[in-house]
Coordinates of C-alpha atoms and ligand atoms in Angstrom, one line a residue:
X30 CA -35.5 -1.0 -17.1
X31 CA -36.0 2.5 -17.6
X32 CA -33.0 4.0 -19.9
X33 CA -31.1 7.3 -17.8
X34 CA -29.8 10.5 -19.2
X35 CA -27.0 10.1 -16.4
X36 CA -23.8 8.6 -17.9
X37 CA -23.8 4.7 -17.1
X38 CA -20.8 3.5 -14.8
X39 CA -19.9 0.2 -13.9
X40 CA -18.0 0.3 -9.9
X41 CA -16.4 -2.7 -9.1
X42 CA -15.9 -2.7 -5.4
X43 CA -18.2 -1.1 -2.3
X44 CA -16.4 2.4 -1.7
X45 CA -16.5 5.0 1.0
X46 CA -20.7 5.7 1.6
X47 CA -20.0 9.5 1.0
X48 CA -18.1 8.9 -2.6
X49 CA -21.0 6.2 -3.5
X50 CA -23.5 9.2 -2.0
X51 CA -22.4 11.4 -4.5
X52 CA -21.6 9.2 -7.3
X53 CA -25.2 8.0 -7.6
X54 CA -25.9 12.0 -7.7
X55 CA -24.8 12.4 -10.8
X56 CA -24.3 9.1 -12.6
X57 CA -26.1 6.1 -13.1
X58 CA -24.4 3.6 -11.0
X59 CA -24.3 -0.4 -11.7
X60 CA -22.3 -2.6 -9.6
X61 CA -20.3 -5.1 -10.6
X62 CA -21.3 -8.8 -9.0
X63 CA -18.2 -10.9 -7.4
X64 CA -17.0 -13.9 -10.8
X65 CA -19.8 -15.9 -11.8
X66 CA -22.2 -16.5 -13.5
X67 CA -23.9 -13.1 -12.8
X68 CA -21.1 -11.1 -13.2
X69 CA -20.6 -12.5 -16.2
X70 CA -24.5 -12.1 -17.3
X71 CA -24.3 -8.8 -17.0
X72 CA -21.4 -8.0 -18.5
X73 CA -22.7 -9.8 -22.0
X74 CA -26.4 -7.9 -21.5
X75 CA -25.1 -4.1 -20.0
X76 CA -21.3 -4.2 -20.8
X77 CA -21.7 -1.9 -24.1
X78 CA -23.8 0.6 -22.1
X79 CA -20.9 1.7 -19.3
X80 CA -18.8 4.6 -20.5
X81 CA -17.0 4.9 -16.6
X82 CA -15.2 2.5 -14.8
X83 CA -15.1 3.3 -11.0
X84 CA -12.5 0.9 -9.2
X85 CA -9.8 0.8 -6.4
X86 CA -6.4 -0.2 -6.4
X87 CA -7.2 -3.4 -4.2
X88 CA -10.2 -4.2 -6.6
X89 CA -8.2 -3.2 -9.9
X90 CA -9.4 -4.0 -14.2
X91 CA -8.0 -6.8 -16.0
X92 CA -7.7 -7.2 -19.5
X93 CA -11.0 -9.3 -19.6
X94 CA -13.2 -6.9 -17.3
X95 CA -11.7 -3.9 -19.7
X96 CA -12.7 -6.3 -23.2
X97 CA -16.2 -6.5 -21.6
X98 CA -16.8 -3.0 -21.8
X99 CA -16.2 -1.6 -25.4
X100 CA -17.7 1.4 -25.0
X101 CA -15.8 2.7 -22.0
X102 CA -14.0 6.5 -21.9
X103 CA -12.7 6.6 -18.6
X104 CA -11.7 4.5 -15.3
X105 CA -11.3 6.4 -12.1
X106 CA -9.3 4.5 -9.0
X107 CA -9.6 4.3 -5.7
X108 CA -6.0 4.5 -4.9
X109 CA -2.5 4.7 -5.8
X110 CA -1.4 1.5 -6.4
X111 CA -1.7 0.0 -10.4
X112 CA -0.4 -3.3 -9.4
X113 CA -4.3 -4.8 -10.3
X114 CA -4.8 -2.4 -12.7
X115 CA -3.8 -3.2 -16.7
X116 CA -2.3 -0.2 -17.4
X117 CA -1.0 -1.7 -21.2
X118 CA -5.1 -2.0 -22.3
X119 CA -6.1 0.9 -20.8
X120 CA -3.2 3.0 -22.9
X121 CA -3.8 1.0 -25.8
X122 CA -7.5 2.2 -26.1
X123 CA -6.4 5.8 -25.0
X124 CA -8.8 5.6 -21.9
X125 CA -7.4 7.6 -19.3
X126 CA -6.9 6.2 -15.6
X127 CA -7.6 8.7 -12.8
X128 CA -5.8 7.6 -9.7
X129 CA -5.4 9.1 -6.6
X130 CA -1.7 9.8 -5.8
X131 CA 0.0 12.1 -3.2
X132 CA -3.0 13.0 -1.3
X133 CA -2.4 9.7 0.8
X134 CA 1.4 10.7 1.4
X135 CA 1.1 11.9 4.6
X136 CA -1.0 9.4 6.0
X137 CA 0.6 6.5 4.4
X138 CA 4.0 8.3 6.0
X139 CA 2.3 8.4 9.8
X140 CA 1.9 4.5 9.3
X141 CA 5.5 3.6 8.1
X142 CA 6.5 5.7 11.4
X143 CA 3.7 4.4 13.3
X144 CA 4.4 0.5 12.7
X145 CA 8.9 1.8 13.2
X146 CA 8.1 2.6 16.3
X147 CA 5.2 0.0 17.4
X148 CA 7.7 -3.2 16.5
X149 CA 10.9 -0.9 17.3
X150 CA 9.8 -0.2 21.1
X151 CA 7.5 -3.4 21.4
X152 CA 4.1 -0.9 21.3
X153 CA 1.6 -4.0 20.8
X154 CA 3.7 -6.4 23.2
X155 CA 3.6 -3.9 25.8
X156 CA 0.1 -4.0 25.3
X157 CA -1.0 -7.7 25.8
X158 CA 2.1 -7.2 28.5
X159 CA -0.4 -5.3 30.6
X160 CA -3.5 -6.8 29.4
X161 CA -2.2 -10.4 30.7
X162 CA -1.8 -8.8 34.2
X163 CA 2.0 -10.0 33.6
X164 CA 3.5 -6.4 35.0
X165 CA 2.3 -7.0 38.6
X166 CA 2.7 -10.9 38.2
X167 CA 5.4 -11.9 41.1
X168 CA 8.0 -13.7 39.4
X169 CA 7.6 -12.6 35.8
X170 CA 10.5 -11.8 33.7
X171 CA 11.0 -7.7 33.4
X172 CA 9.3 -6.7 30.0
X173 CA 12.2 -6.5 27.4
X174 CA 14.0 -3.7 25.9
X175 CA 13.1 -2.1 22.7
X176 CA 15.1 -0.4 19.9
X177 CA 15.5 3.4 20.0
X178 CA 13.9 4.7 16.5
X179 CA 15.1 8.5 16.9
X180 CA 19.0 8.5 15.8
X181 CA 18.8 5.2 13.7
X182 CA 19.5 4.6 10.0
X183 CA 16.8 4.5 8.2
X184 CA 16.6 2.7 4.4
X185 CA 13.7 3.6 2.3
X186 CA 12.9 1.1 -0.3
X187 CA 11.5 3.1 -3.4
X188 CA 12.2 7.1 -3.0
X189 CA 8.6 7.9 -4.9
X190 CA 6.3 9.7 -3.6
X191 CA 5.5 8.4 -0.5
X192 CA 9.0 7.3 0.5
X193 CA 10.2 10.9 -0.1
X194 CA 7.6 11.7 2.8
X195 CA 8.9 8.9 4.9
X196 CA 12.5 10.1 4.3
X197 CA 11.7 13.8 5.5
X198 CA 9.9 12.3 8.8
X199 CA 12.7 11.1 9.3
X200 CA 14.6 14.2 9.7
X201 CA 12.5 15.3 13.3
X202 CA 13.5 12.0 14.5
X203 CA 17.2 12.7 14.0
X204 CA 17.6 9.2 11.6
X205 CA 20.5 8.8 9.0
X206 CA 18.5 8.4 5.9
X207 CA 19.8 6.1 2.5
X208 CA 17.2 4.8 0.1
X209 CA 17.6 1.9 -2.9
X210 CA 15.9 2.8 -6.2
X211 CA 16.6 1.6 -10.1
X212 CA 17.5 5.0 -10.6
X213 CA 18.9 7.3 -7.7
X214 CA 16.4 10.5 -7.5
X215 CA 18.0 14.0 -8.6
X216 CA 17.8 17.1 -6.4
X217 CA 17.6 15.0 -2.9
X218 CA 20.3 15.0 -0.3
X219 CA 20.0 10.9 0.7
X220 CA 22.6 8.7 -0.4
X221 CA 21.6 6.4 -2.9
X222 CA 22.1 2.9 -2.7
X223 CA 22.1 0.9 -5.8
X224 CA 22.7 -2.3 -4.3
X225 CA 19.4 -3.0 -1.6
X226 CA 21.6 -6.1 -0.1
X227 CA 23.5 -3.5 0.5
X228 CA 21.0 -0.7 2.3
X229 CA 19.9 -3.7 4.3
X230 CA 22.9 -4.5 5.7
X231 CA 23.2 -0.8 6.3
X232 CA 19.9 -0.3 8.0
X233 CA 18.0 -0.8 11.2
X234 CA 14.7 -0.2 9.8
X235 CA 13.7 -0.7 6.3
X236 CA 10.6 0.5 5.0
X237 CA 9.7 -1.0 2.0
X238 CA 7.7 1.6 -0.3
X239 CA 7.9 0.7 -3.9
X240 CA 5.3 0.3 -6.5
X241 CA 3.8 -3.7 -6.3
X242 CA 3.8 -6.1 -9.7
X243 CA 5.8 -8.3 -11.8
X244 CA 8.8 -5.9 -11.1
X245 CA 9.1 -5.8 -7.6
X246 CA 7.6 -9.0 -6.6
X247 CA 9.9 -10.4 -3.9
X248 CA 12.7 -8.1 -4.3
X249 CA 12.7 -8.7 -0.5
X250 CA 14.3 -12.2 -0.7
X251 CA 15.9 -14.3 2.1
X252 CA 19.5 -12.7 1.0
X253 CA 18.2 -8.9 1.6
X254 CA 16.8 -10.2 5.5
X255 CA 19.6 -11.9 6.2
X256 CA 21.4 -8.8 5.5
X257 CA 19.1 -7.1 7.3
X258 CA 19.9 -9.7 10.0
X259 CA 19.1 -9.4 14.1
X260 CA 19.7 -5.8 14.1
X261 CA 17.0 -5.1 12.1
X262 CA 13.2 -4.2 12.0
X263 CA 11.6 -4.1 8.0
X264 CA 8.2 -2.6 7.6
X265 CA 6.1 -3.2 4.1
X266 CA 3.6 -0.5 3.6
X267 CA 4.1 -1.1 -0.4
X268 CA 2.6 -4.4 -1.2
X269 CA 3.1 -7.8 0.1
X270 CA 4.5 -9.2 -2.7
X271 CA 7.1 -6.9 -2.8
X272 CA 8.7 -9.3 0.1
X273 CA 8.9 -13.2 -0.2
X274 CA 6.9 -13.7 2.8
X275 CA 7.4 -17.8 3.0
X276 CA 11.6 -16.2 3.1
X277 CA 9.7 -13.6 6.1
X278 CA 8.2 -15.9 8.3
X279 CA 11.0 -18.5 8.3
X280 CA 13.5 -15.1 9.7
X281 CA 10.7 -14.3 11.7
X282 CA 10.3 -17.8 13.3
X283 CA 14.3 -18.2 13.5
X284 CA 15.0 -14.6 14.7
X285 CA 17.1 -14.1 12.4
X286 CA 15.5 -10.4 11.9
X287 CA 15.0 -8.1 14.1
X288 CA 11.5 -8.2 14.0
X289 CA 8.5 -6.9 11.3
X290 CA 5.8 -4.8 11.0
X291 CA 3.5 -5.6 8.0
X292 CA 0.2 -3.5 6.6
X293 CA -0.1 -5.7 3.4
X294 CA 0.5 -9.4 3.0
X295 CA 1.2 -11.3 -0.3
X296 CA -2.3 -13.3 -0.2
X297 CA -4.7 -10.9 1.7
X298 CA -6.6 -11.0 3.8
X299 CA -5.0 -14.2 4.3
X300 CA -2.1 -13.9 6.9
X301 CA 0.3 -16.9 7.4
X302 CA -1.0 -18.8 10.5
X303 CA 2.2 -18.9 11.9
X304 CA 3.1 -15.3 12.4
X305 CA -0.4 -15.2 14.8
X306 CA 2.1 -16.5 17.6
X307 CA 5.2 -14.6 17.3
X308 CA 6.2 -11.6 19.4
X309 CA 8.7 -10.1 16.9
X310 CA 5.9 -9.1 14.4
X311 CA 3.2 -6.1 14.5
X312 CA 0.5 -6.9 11.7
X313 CA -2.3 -3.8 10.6
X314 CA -4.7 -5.0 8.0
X315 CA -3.9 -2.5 5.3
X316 CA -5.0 0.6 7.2
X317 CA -2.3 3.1 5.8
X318 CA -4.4 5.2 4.1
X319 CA -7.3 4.6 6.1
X320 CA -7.8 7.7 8.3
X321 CA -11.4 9.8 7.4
X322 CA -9.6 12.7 5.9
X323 CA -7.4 11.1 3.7
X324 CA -10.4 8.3 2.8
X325 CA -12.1 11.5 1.8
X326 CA -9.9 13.3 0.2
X327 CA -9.0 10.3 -2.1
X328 CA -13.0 10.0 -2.9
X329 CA -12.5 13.8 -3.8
X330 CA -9.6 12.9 -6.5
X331 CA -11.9 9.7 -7.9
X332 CA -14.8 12.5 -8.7
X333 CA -13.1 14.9 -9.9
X334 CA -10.8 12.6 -12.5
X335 CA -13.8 10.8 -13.4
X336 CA -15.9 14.7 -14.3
X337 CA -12.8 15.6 -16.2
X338 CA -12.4 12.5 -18.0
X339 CA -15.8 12.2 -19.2
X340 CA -16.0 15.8 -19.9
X341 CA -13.1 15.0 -22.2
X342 CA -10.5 17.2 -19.7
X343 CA -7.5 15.9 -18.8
X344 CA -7.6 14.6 -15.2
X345 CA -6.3 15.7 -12.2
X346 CA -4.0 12.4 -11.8
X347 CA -4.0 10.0 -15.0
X348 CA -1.5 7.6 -14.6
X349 CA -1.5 7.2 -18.3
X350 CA -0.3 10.7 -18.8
X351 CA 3.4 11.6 -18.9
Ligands
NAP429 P1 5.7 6.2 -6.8 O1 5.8 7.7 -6.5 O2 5.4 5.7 -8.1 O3 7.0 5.5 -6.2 C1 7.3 4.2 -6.4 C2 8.8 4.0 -6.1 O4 9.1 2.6 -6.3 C3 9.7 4.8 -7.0 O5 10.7 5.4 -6.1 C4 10.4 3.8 -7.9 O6 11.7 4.2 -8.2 C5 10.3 2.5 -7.0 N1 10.5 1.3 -7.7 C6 9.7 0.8 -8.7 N2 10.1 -0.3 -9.1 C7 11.2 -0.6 -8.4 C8 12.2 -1.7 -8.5 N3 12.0 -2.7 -9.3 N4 13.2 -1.7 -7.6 C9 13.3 -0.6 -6.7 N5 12.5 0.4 -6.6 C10 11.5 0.4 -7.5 O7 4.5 5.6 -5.9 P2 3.9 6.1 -4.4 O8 2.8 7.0 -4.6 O9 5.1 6.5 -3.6 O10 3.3 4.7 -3.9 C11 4.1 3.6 -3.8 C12 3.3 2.3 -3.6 O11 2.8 2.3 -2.3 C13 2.0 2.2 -4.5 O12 2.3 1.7 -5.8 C14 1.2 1.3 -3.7 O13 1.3 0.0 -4.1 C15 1.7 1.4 -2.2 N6 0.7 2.0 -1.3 C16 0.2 1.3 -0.3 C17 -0.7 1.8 0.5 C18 -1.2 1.1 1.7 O14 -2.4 1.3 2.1 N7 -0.4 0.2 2.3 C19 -1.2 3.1 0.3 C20 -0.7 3.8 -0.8 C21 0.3 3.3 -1.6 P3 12.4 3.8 -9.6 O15 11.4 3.8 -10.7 O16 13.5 4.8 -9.8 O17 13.0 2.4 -9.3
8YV430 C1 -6.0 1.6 -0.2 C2 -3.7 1.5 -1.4 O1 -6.1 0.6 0.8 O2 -3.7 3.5 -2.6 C3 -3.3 2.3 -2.5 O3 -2.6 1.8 -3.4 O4 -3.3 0.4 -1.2 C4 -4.6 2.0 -0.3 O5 -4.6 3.4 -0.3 C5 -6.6 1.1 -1.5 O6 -6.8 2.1 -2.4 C6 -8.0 0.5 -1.3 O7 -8.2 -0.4 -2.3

């Protein structure tokens, strides 16, 4: 194989056809087989060759993927989320991590209030309602009420970046706004609510937002749903580990919640079976960032870390810095 003037990458993952368009422009682009034994062949015979590592946040670098590449000076993500990503190695060699943080607020936002309002007022049930020709059915039980979103209290789960856009939609909708944190958040006028047993009980929709990981995994436990209880909706645009979904499906099968709305799931794609029947829950398959402008203008922030980074400039967003 001929050897390129272009700097080597390695990309993990299949990425928006306009980013790989322009990657392949200017770099010389390898991709990354799925684990096996070809993966793992070229990774022994190209892996000193890649100085840029292009991933996403679903698609991540472990410790081992990062060993295997010993010349590497920079990884660029697709994404926010660090969950997959190990941070600790990447510091440790200095590498800097572009990422692709607050261009996705808004969107990510629009979803949280999308999903409120689609479980909240029964948006997809109304749906297959109508689809099932149930409304001019003779007989058939009138189509149920829904709970109103503008006016209701709203508890954001992790006041970062994102839930600090939720929490402001929330002001044209009239809601009374708390939010649980480790550390309440200076300068902003929501109540703080160290205790999220607490927020929960509080609340008639909770929008989970933290970051995912060891720390947050299922800080949504059966005590914070049943506090939650039958007046209340939760939403988890975060990560699903973030909730103990086995805890979720059992309040979700029992009613003892209000209902759910869900973009990401602890094992996805894989969705339990048994929420495929149940009318109290809206599922998206992690679409909350997915609208064309924001896509693009998060394959925007991936170039222009990776030109910086390589260029020996300090990125645009490195989650290392700071
Ligand atoms: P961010 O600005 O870093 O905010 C993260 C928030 O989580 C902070 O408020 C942080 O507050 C809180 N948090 C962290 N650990 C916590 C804990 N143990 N208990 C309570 N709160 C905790 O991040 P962001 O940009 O808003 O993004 C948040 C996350 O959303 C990302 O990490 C990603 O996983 C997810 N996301 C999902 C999608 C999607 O497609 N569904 C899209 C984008 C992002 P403290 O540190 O003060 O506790
Ligand atoms: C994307 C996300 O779906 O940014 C994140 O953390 O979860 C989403 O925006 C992801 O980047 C694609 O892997």
């Amino acid at each position: 194989m001929a050897v390129s003037q272009r700097p080597a990458l390695l990309q993990t993952i299949s990425l928006l056809p306009s980013l790989e368009r322009k990657l392949a422009e200017t770099y010389d682009v390898h991709h990354l087989p799925a684990a096996g034994a070809e993966r793992d062949a070229l990774l022994a015979a190209r892996g000193a060759e890649f100085v840029g590592l292009v991933t996403s946040a679903g698609s991540g670098a472990d410790a081992a993927l990062l060993g295997a590449l010993p010349k590497l000076r920079v990884i660029s993500s697709f994404g926010v989320g660090l969950d997959k990503l190990d941070l600790e190695a990447a510091r440790k060699r200095g590498l800097p991590v572009g990422y692709t943080p607050d261009v996705l607020n808004d969107c990510v936002a629009d979803l949280a209030f999308a999903l409120m309002l689609a479980i909240g007022r029964r948006i997809p049930e109304g749906d297959r309602y109508v689809r099932a020709g149930r409304w001019v059915e003779k007989g058939a039980p009138p189509f149920p009420f829904g709970r109103q979103v503008s006016g209701a209290r709203l508890g954001v789960v992790g006041l970062g970046r994102i839930g600090r856009t939720v929490a402001k939609r929330a002001g044209g909708f009239d809601m009374d706004v708390r939010y649980h944190s480790r550390r309440p958040v200076e300068g902003v006028a929501w109540q703080h609510e160290p205790k999220l047993v607490e927020l929960a009980r509080w609340a008639d929709f909770l929008v989970v937002i933290t970051a995912g990981g060891a720390e947050t995994r299922h800080l949504v436990n059966a005590e914070v749903l049943d506090a939650l209880g039958t007046k209340g909706y939760i939403v988890n645009v975060a990560r699903g580990t973030v909730i103990d979904e086995a805890a979720l499906v059992r309040a979700l099968q029992e009613k003892r919640i209000g209902g759910a709305a869900l973009d990401v799931f602890e094992r996805e794609p894989q969705v339990p079976p048994e929420l495929f029947s149940l009318d109290n829950v809206v599922m998206v398959p992690h679409i909350a960032s997915a609208t064309v402008q924001t896509r693009e203008a998060m394959g925007q922030r991936v170039l222009d870390n990776l030109a910086a980074g390589l260029a020996g400039r300090p990125m645009p967003s490195d989650a290392t810095a700071g």
